[in-house]
Coordinates of C-alpha atoms in Angstrom, one line a residue:
Chain K
M1 CA -14.8 17.0 13.5
E2 CA -14.4 13.4 12.5
D3 CA -18.1 12.9 11.9
S4 CA -18.2 14.4 8.5
Y5 CA -16.6 11.4 6.7
T6 CA -18.3 8.7 8.7
G7 CA -21.8 10.2 8.0
L8 CA -22.2 8.2 4.8
P9 CA -25.8 8.1 3.6
T10 CA -25.4 4.3 3.4
S11 CA -23.9 3.9 6.8
H12 CA -27.2 2.7 8.2
L13 CA -27.1 -0.1 5.7
L14 CA -23.8 -1.5 6.8
G15 CA -25.3 -4.5 8.5
S16 CA -23.7 -5.4 11.8
V17 CA -21.0 -2.7 11.5
P18 CA -22.0 0.4 13.5
A19 CA -20.8 3.7 12.2
A20 CA -17.7 4.8 14.1
T21 CA -18.4 7.3 16.7
N22 CA -16.1 10.0 18.0
D23 CA -16.7 9.3 21.6
E24 CA -14.5 6.2 21.6
N25 CA -12.0 8.1 23.6
N26 CA -14.5 8.4 26.4
T27 CA -15.6 4.8 26.2
A28 CA -11.9 3.7 26.2
K29 CA -11.2 5.6 29.4
Q30 CA -14.4 4.3 30.9
E31 CA -13.6 0.7 30.2
A32 CA -10.2 1.2 31.8
T33 CA -11.6 2.5 35.1
D34 CA -14.4 0.0 35.6
A35 CA -12.7 -3.0 34.1
N36 CA -13.3 -6.1 36.0
M37 CA -14.3 -9.6 35.3
Q38 CA -18.0 -8.8 34.8
T39 CA -17.1 -6.7 31.7
F40 CA -14.7 -9.2 30.3
P41 CA -14.2 -9.6 27.3
P42 CA -13.7 -5.8 26.9
N43 CA -16.2 -3.9 24.9
H44 CA -14.9 -3.7 21.3
A45 CA -17.5 -1.2 20.0
G46 CA -14.9 1.5 19.7
D47 CA -12.5 -0.8 17.8
R48 CA -15.2 -2.2 15.5
G49 CA -14.5 0.4 12.9
R50 CA -10.8 -0.5 12.7
G51 CA -11.4 -4.2 11.9
Y52 CA -8.5 -5.2 14.1
H53 CA -8.7 -7.1 17.4
T54 CA -6.3 -5.2 19.5
L55 CA -4.3 -7.0 22.3
D56 CA -5.1 -4.4 25.0
N57 CA -5.8 -5.7 28.4
P58 CA -8.3 -3.6 30.3
P59 CA -6.4 -3.2 33.6
E60 CA -3.3 -1.9 31.9
T61 CA -4.8 0.6 29.4
F62 CA -5.0 3.3 32.0
E63 CA -1.2 3.4 32.6
Q64 CA -0.5 3.0 28.9
Q65 CA -2.8 5.8 27.9
S66 CA -1.1 8.2 30.2
A67 CA 2.3 7.3 28.8
N68 CA 1.6 7.3 25.1
N69 CA -0.8 5.4 22.9
W70 CA 1.2 2.3 22.7
R71 CA -1.1 -0.7 22.8
G72 CA 1.4 -3.4 21.9
V73 CA 3.5 -4.3 18.9
F74 CA 0.6 -5.9 17.0
S75 CA -2.0 -3.2 17.4
V76 CA -2.4 -0.9 14.5
S77 CA -3.5 2.0 16.7
S78 CA -0.1 2.1 18.4
Y79 CA 1.5 3.3 15.2
T80 CA -1.1 5.9 14.2
Q81 CA 0.8 8.5 16.1
Y82 CA 3.5 8.3 13.4
F83 CA 1.1 8.9 10.6
N84 CA -0.7 11.9 12.1
V85 CA -0.2 14.2 9.1
D86 CA -2.4 15.9 6.6
T87 CA -1.9 16.2 2.8
D88 CA -0.6 19.8 3.1
V89 CA 1.9 18.9 5.7
V90 CA 3.3 16.1 3.6
I91 CA 3.6 18.3 0.6
F92 CA 5.3 21.0 2.6
R93 CA 7.9 18.5 3.9
L94 CA 8.4 17.2 0.4
I95 CA 9.1 20.7 -1.0
S96 CA 11.4 21.6 1.8
S97 CA 13.4 18.5 1.1
F98 CA 14.3 19.8 -2.3
N99 CA 16.2 22.7 -0.7
P100 CA 19.8 21.6 0.1
Y101 CA 20.7 24.7 2.2
G102 CA 18.0 24.7 4.7
G103 CA 19.4 22.7 7.6
D104 CA 16.3 23.2 9.6
F105 CA 14.3 20.1 8.6
F106 CA 14.4 18.7 12.1
S107 CA 12.9 21.8 13.6
K108 CA 10.1 21.6 11.0
I109 CA 9.2 18.0 11.9
D110 CA 10.1 18.2 15.6
A111 CA 6.6 18.1 17.0
N112 CA 5.2 15.5 14.6
P113 CA 7.6 13.3 12.7
D114 CA 5.9 11.0 10.3
L115 CA 6.8 7.7 8.7
Y116 CA 4.4 8.2 5.8
G117 CA 7.1 10.0 3.9
L118 CA 9.6 7.3 4.4
I119 CA 7.4 4.5 3.3
W120 CA 5.7 6.1 0.3
V121 CA 8.7 8.1 -1.1
S122 CA 10.9 5.0 -1.0
T123 CA 8.1 2.8 -2.6
T124 CA 7.6 5.4 -5.3
L125 CA 11.3 5.5 -5.9
V126 CA 11.5 1.7 -6.2
F127 CA 8.8 1.7 -8.8
V128 CA 10.2 4.7 -10.7
L129 CA 13.7 3.2 -10.8
A130 CA 12.4 -0.2 -12.0
A131 CA 10.1 1.3 -14.7
L132 CA 12.3 4.2 -15.9
G133 CA 15.4 2.1 -15.7
N134 CA 14.0 -0.3 -18.3
L135 CA 12.8 2.6 -20.4
A136 CA 16.2 4.4 -20.2
T137 CA 18.1 1.3 -21.2
Y138 CA 15.9 0.8 -24.2
L139 CA 16.3 4.5 -25.2
M140 CA 20.1 4.4 -24.8
Q141 CA 20.3 1.2 -26.9
K142 CA 18.1 2.8 -29.6
H143 CA 20.2 6.0 -29.5
T144 CA 23.5 4.2 -29.9
G145 CA 22.0 1.9 -32.4
T146 CA 23.0 -1.4 -30.8
S147 CA 19.6 -3.0 -30.7
T148 CA 16.1 -1.7 -31.0
S149 CA 14.0 -4.5 -29.4
W150 CA 12.3 -3.7 -26.1
S151 CA 13.0 -6.2 -23.4
F152 CA 11.7 -5.8 -19.9
D153 CA 14.0 -7.1 -17.2
V154 CA 11.8 -7.7 -14.1
G155 CA 15.0 -8.2 -12.1
Y156 CA 15.2 -4.4 -11.9
M157 CA 12.3 -4.4 -9.5
N158 CA 14.1 -6.7 -7.1
V159 CA 17.3 -4.8 -7.1
A160 CA 15.5 -1.5 -6.7
A161 CA 13.5 -2.8 -3.8
C162 CA 16.4 -4.3 -2.0
A163 CA 18.7 -1.2 -2.5
I164 CA 16.2 1.5 -1.7
Y165 CA 14.4 -0.1 1.2
G166 CA 17.7 -1.4 2.6
Y167 CA 19.3 2.0 2.4
A168 CA 16.3 3.9 3.8
I169 CA 15.9 1.6 6.7
V170 CA 19.4 0.5 7.7
V171 CA 21.3 3.8 7.4
P172 CA 19.2 5.8 9.8
L173 CA 19.1 2.8 12.1
A174 CA 22.9 2.6 12.1
Y175 CA 23.2 6.3 12.8
Y176 CA 20.7 6.1 15.6
F177 CA 22.6 3.3 17.3
F178 CA 26.0 5.0 16.7
L179 CA 24.8 8.3 18.2
Q180 CA 23.2 6.6 21.2
Y181 CA 26.5 4.8 21.7
M182 CA 28.4 8.1 21.6
G183 CA 26.0 9.5 24.2
S184 CA 24.2 12.0 22.0
N185 CA 20.4 11.8 22.2
A186 CA 19.0 10.9 18.9
S187 CA 15.4 10.0 17.8
L188 CA 15.1 7.1 15.4
I189 CA 11.7 8.3 14.0
R190 CA 13.1 11.7 13.1
F191 CA 16.1 10.1 11.4
W192 CA 13.9 7.8 9.4
C193 CA 11.7 10.7 8.5
M194 CA 14.6 12.9 7.3
W195 CA 16.3 10.2 5.3
G196 CA 13.0 9.2 3.8
Y197 CA 12.2 12.7 2.5
S198 CA 15.8 13.1 1.3
L199 CA 15.1 10.4 -1.3
S200 CA 12.3 12.4 -3.0
I201 CA 14.6 14.4 -5.2
F202 CA 15.8 11.2 -6.9
I203 CA 12.3 10.6 -8.2
I204 CA 12.4 13.8 -10.2
S205 CA 15.9 13.2 -11.4
S206 CA 15.0 9.7 -12.6
F207 CA 12.7 11.3 -15.1
L208 CA 15.5 13.6 -16.3
L209 CA 17.9 10.6 -16.5
L210 CA 15.8 9.2 -19.4
I211 CA 17.7 11.6 -21.8
P212 CA 20.0 9.2 -23.6
V213 CA 23.1 11.4 -23.5
E214 CA 25.7 9.9 -21.2
A215 CA 27.5 13.1 -20.2
L216 CA 24.2 14.8 -19.4
R217 CA 23.1 11.8 -17.3
W218 CA 26.3 12.0 -15.2
L219 CA 25.8 15.7 -14.8
I220 CA 22.2 15.2 -13.6
I221 CA 23.1 12.5 -11.2
I222 CA 26.0 14.4 -9.7
L223 CA 23.9 17.5 -9.1
T224 CA 21.1 15.4 -7.6
G225 CA 23.5 13.5 -5.4
V226 CA 25.2 16.6 -4.1
A227 CA 21.9 18.3 -3.4
S228 CA 20.4 15.3 -1.5
A229 CA 23.7 14.7 0.3
S230 CA 24.0 18.2 1.5
F231 CA 20.4 18.2 2.7
V232 CA 21.2 15.1 4.8
A233 CA 24.5 16.5 6.0
L234 CA 23.3 19.9 7.0
N235 CA 20.4 18.6 8.8
L236 CA 22.5 16.1 10.7
K237 CA 24.9 18.8 11.6
S238 CA 22.0 20.8 13.1
C239 CA 20.9 17.8 15.1
I240 CA 24.2 16.6 16.6
E241 CA 26.8 18.7 18.3
G242 CA 30.4 18.0 18.9
N243 CA 33.4 18.0 16.7
E244 CA 34.4 14.4 17.1
L245 CA 31.1 13.4 15.4
S246 CA 31.8 15.4 12.2
V247 CA 33.2 12.2 10.7
A248 CA 29.8 10.8 10.9
I249 CA 28.3 13.8 9.0
V250 CA 30.9 13.5 6.3
A251 CA 30.2 9.7 6.1
A252 CA 26.5 10.5 5.6
F253 CA 27.3 12.9 2.8
F254 CA 29.3 10.3 1.0
L255 CA 26.8 7.5 1.6
Q256 CA 24.2 9.6 -0.2
I257 CA 26.5 10.3 -3.1
A258 CA 27.3 6.6 -3.3
L259 CA 23.6 5.9 -3.5
A260 CA 23.2 8.4 -6.4
V261 CA 26.1 6.8 -8.3
F262 CA 24.7 3.3 -7.7
I263 CA 21.4 4.4 -9.1
K264 CA 23.1 5.8 -12.2
V265 CA 25.4 2.9 -12.8
W266 CA 22.8 0.1 -12.2
F267 CA 19.6 1.5 -13.6
F268 CA 20.6 4.1 -16.1
A269 CA 23.8 2.7 -17.6
Chain C
S1 CA -25.0 -68.0 2.7
A2 CA -27.8 -65.7 3.2
S3 CA -27.3 -62.4 1.5
V4 CA -28.1 -59.3 3.4
P5 CA -30.9 -57.5 1.7
A6 CA -29.8 -54.3 0.3
P7 CA -30.8 -51.3 2.4
P8 CA -33.5 -49.1 1.0
P9 CA -32.1 -46.4 -1.3
L10 CA -31.4 -43.1 0.5
P11 CA -33.8 -40.3 -0.3
S12 CA -32.4 -38.1 -3.0
S13 CA -31.1 -34.7 -1.9
R14 CA -33.8 -32.0 -2.1
P15 CA -32.3 -28.8 -3.4
E16 CA -35.7 -27.1 -3.0
I17 CA -35.1 -26.7 0.7
A18 CA -33.2 -23.5 0.2
A19 CA -35.8 -22.1 -2.1
S20 CA -38.8 -23.0 0.1
G21 CA -37.5 -21.4 3.2
F22 CA -39.2 -23.8 5.5
G23 CA -37.4 -25.9 8.1
P24 CA -33.8 -25.7 9.2
A25 CA -31.0 -24.2 6.9
P26 CA -29.6 -26.9 4.6
N27 CA -26.4 -28.4 5.5
T28 CA -23.9 -27.0 3.0
L29 CA -21.5 -29.8 3.7
T30 CA -23.7 -32.4 2.0
E31 CA -25.0 -30.3 -0.9
P32 CA -23.8 -31.1 -4.4
V33 CA -20.5 -29.4 -5.4
W34 CA -22.2 -27.6 -8.2
D35 CA -24.5 -25.9 -5.8
T36 CA -21.6 -24.6 -3.8
V37 CA -19.7 -23.4 -6.9
K38 CA -22.8 -21.8 -8.3
R39 CA -23.6 -19.9 -5.1
D40 CA -20.0 -18.6 -4.8
L41 CA -20.0 -17.7 -8.5
S42 CA -23.2 -15.8 -8.2
R43 CA -21.9 -13.9 -5.2
I44 CA -18.8 -13.0 -7.1
I45 CA -20.8 -11.8 -10.0
S46 CA -23.2 -9.7 -7.9
N47 CA -20.3 -8.1 -6.0
L48 CA -18.6 -7.4 -9.3
K49 CA -21.7 -5.7 -10.6
L50 CA -22.0 -3.6 -7.5
V51 CA -18.4 -2.5 -7.2
V52 CA -17.1 -2.1 -10.7
F53 CA -20.0 -1.2 -12.9
P54 CA -21.7 2.2 -12.7
N55 CA -25.3 2.0 -11.6
P56 CA -26.9 5.1 -10.3
Y57 CA -30.1 3.3 -9.5
R58 CA -28.6 0.6 -7.3
E59 CA -31.0 0.0 -4.5
D60 CA -28.6 -1.1 -1.8
P61 CA -25.2 0.5 -2.1
G62 CA -23.9 -1.1 1.1
K63 CA -24.6 -4.6 0.0
A64 CA -21.2 -5.2 -1.6
L65 CA -19.6 -4.2 1.7
R66 CA -21.7 -6.5 3.8
D67 CA -21.4 -9.5 1.5
W68 CA -17.6 -9.2 1.0
D69 CA -15.8 -12.4 0.0
L70 CA -12.2 -13.2 -0.9
W71 CA -12.8 -15.7 -3.7
G72 CA -13.3 -13.0 -6.2
P73 CA -10.2 -11.0 -5.4
F74 CA -8.1 -14.2 -5.3
F75 CA -9.4 -15.2 -8.6
F76 CA -8.7 -11.8 -10.2
I77 CA -5.2 -11.6 -8.7
V78 CA -4.2 -15.1 -9.9
F79 CA -5.7 -14.4 -13.3
L80 CA -3.7 -11.2 -13.7
G81 CA -0.5 -13.0 -12.6
L82 CA -1.1 -15.8 -15.0
T83 CA -1.9 -13.5 -17.9
L84 CA 1.2 -11.4 -17.3
S85 CA 3.3 -14.6 -16.9
W86 CA 1.9 -16.0 -20.2
S87 CA 2.7 -12.8 -22.0
A88 CA 6.3 -12.7 -20.8
S89 CA 8.9 -14.3 -23.0
V90 CA 11.6 -14.7 -20.4
K91 CA 11.6 -15.1 -16.6
K92 CA 8.0 -16.2 -16.6
S93 CA 7.9 -17.4 -13.0
E94 CA 9.6 -14.2 -11.8
V95 CA 7.0 -12.1 -13.5
F96 CA 4.2 -14.1 -11.9
A97 CA 5.8 -13.8 -8.5
V98 CA 6.3 -10.0 -8.9
A99 CA 2.7 -9.5 -10.0
F100 CA 1.1 -11.7 -7.4
G101 CA 3.3 -10.3 -4.6
L102 CA 2.7 -6.7 -5.7
L103 CA -1.1 -7.1 -5.8
A104 CA -1.5 -9.2 -2.6
A105 CA 0.9 -7.3 -0.5
G106 CA -0.3 -4.1 -2.0
A107 CA -3.9 -4.7 -1.0
V108 CA -2.8 -5.4 2.6
I109 CA -0.5 -2.4 2.7
L110 CA -3.1 0.0 1.3
T111 CA -5.6 -1.1 3.9
L112 CA -3.0 -0.7 6.6
N113 CA -2.2 2.8 5.2
V114 CA -5.8 3.9 5.6
L115 CA -5.9 2.5 9.1
L116 CA -2.7 4.2 10.1
L117 CA -3.9 7.5 8.8
G118 CA -6.7 7.3 11.3
G119 CA -9.3 6.1 8.8
H120 CA -12.2 3.7 9.5
I121 CA -12.5 0.6 7.4
I122 CA -12.9 -3.1 7.9
F123 CA -9.7 -4.9 7.0
F124 CA -11.3 -7.7 4.9
Q125 CA -13.9 -5.5 3.4
S126 CA -11.1 -3.4 2.0
L127 CA -9.1 -6.3 0.7
S128 CA -12.2 -7.6 -1.0
L129 CA -13.1 -4.3 -2.6
L130 CA -9.5 -3.6 -3.8
G131 CA -9.5 -7.0 -5.3
Y132 CA -12.7 -6.5 -7.2
C133 CA -11.5 -3.2 -8.5
L134 CA -8.8 -5.2 -10.3
F135 CA -11.3 -6.6 -12.7
P136 CA -10.9 -3.8 -15.4
L137 CA -7.1 -4.3 -15.3
D138 CA -7.7 -8.1 -15.8
V139 CA -9.7 -7.3 -18.9
G140 CA -7.0 -4.9 -20.1
A141 CA -4.3 -7.5 -19.5
L142 CA -6.2 -10.1 -21.5
I143 CA -6.6 -7.7 -24.4
C144 CA -3.0 -6.8 -24.3
M145 CA -2.0 -10.4 -24.3
L146 CA -4.0 -11.2 -27.4
K147 CA -2.9 -8.2 -29.4
D148 CA 0.7 -7.1 -29.2
N149 CA 0.7 -3.5 -30.4
V150 CA 2.3 -0.9 -28.2
I151 CA -0.1 2.0 -29.0
L152 CA -3.1 -0.3 -28.4
K153 CA -1.6 -1.5 -25.2
I154 CA -1.1 2.1 -23.9
V155 CA -4.6 3.1 -24.8
V156 CA -6.2 0.0 -23.3
V157 CA -4.2 0.3 -20.1
C158 CA -5.0 4.0 -19.7
V159 CA -8.7 3.3 -20.1
T160 CA -8.8 0.3 -17.7
L161 CA -6.5 2.1 -15.2
A162 CA -8.9 5.0 -15.1
W163 CA -11.8 2.6 -14.7
S164 CA -10.2 0.8 -11.8
S165 CA -9.3 4.0 -10.1
W166 CA -12.8 5.3 -10.5
A167 CA -14.2 2.2 -9.0
A168 CA -11.9 2.3 -6.0
Y169 CA -12.1 6.1 -5.4
P170 CA -15.4 6.4 -3.5
F171 CA -14.6 3.6 -1.1
M172 CA -11.1 4.8 -0.2
S173 CA -11.9 8.5 -0.1
S174 CA -14.8 8.1 2.3
A175 CA -12.8 6.0 4.7
V176 CA -10.5 8.8 5.8
N177 CA -10.6 12.4 7.0
P178 CA -11.1 14.7 4.0
R179 CA -7.8 16.5 4.8
R180 CA -6.0 13.2 4.3
K181 CA -7.8 12.0 1.3
A182 CA -4.9 12.4 -1.1
L183 CA -2.6 10.6 1.3
A184 CA -4.9 7.6 1.2
L185 CA -5.6 7.7 -2.5
Y186 CA -2.1 8.2 -3.8
P187 CA -0.8 4.7 -2.9
V188 CA -3.9 3.1 -4.6
F189 CA -3.0 5.1 -7.7
L190 CA 0.6 4.1 -7.4
M191 CA -0.3 0.4 -7.3
Y192 CA -2.6 0.5 -10.3
V193 CA -0.1 2.5 -12.3
S194 CA 2.7 0.0 -11.5
V195 CA 0.4 -2.9 -12.5
G196 CA -0.5 -1.0 -15.7
F197 CA 3.1 -0.4 -16.5
L198 CA 3.8 -4.1 -16.0
I199 CA 1.0 -4.9 -18.5
I200 CA 2.4 -2.5 -21.1
A201 CA 6.0 -3.5 -20.6
I202 CA 5.8 -7.2 -20.6
D203 CA 6.6 -8.4 -24.0

């Protein structure tokens, strides 16, 4: 199944790089069972295609493979399990994040949570905020007639990056630790996945916020904030049980609203 | 006092050794600097021709992948940062920092993205190719710096953006599973669009 894209017509010309084969799973198992000093250093033929020298030690791979595919913090292949999604899966998750009343996002991602959404939705949002924030400031100034010269403030990029990446990484982390402390079983990857996809609606609203009418901008951002916040809150509610934790759900709702207001005030004043 | 006779003059370096092909490989540590620079420059130019310019009759498509180097990408990234920084009227150093960081970190992250999606590429080959695909945007940034007209800038950036994406597309799309092609290509597109926006927006 994976041969189709490695069967390039020029793959025989790639010099010392052999074409990646799909029996590397078998070779990996084999190198684990007959690993001894005579085969040290381990055969890297299976890893040649990845271009990374992994830190796996032959005697330990057998136990590690039976647990999960964790090969160490510095090995790229340990993290591929969190990116095991196809294009249609990502698009399906994006579309379902626009629906604030679902409450079933965790059941959709349960078998296969991904970090692709978190990373690239937040990166897209950072770029969109920096770019459209500048454009919106210019349009508003032209609309109110104060000044008509375009000035590009590159500081928007820094603020956007710090705010969005900080929010998307720290808030789920904080909820994970809080819920672990309260005894409820939470999964950090699923929290990151859910909060990451919840930011996607802000990308669309940023385009709408270009309209230089102040009242309309506030309306748009309130609607977007409420939609995103209810998505987060309803999904959290489906994930954690217990009445004493409803404070946490309300806090998540208001944190998302606060993010929306911050976006409006800083980038689309 | 007897003066020590001067030692006989050393034999002059023979640059023909490389051309003749006889004997051991020349020691590149003692060759003239111009030879080193010329060799690296010719490699950069040949890689550029292979990667960026359309040539349906190229006889060895994999050559650019084998002969990857990082001088070319480094030169293009720094040139783009300098051009943007020159064009900016305020916060010049911050503009350079943003451009350089975006491109350098972007190349690394795009390569990691392909690897994480289960694709098969060589890390430094990919860095090298993504760097070479910046050449059209370099040309576009230079034109935009020289002529400060918004419509012209938008047109030039759109054309060079399309050219850069076209150059990077076959390499990136063949590295991953076809079901995940869009997931690997979208971040490349995002990076080039953000650089293009920086070029248009810097005044």
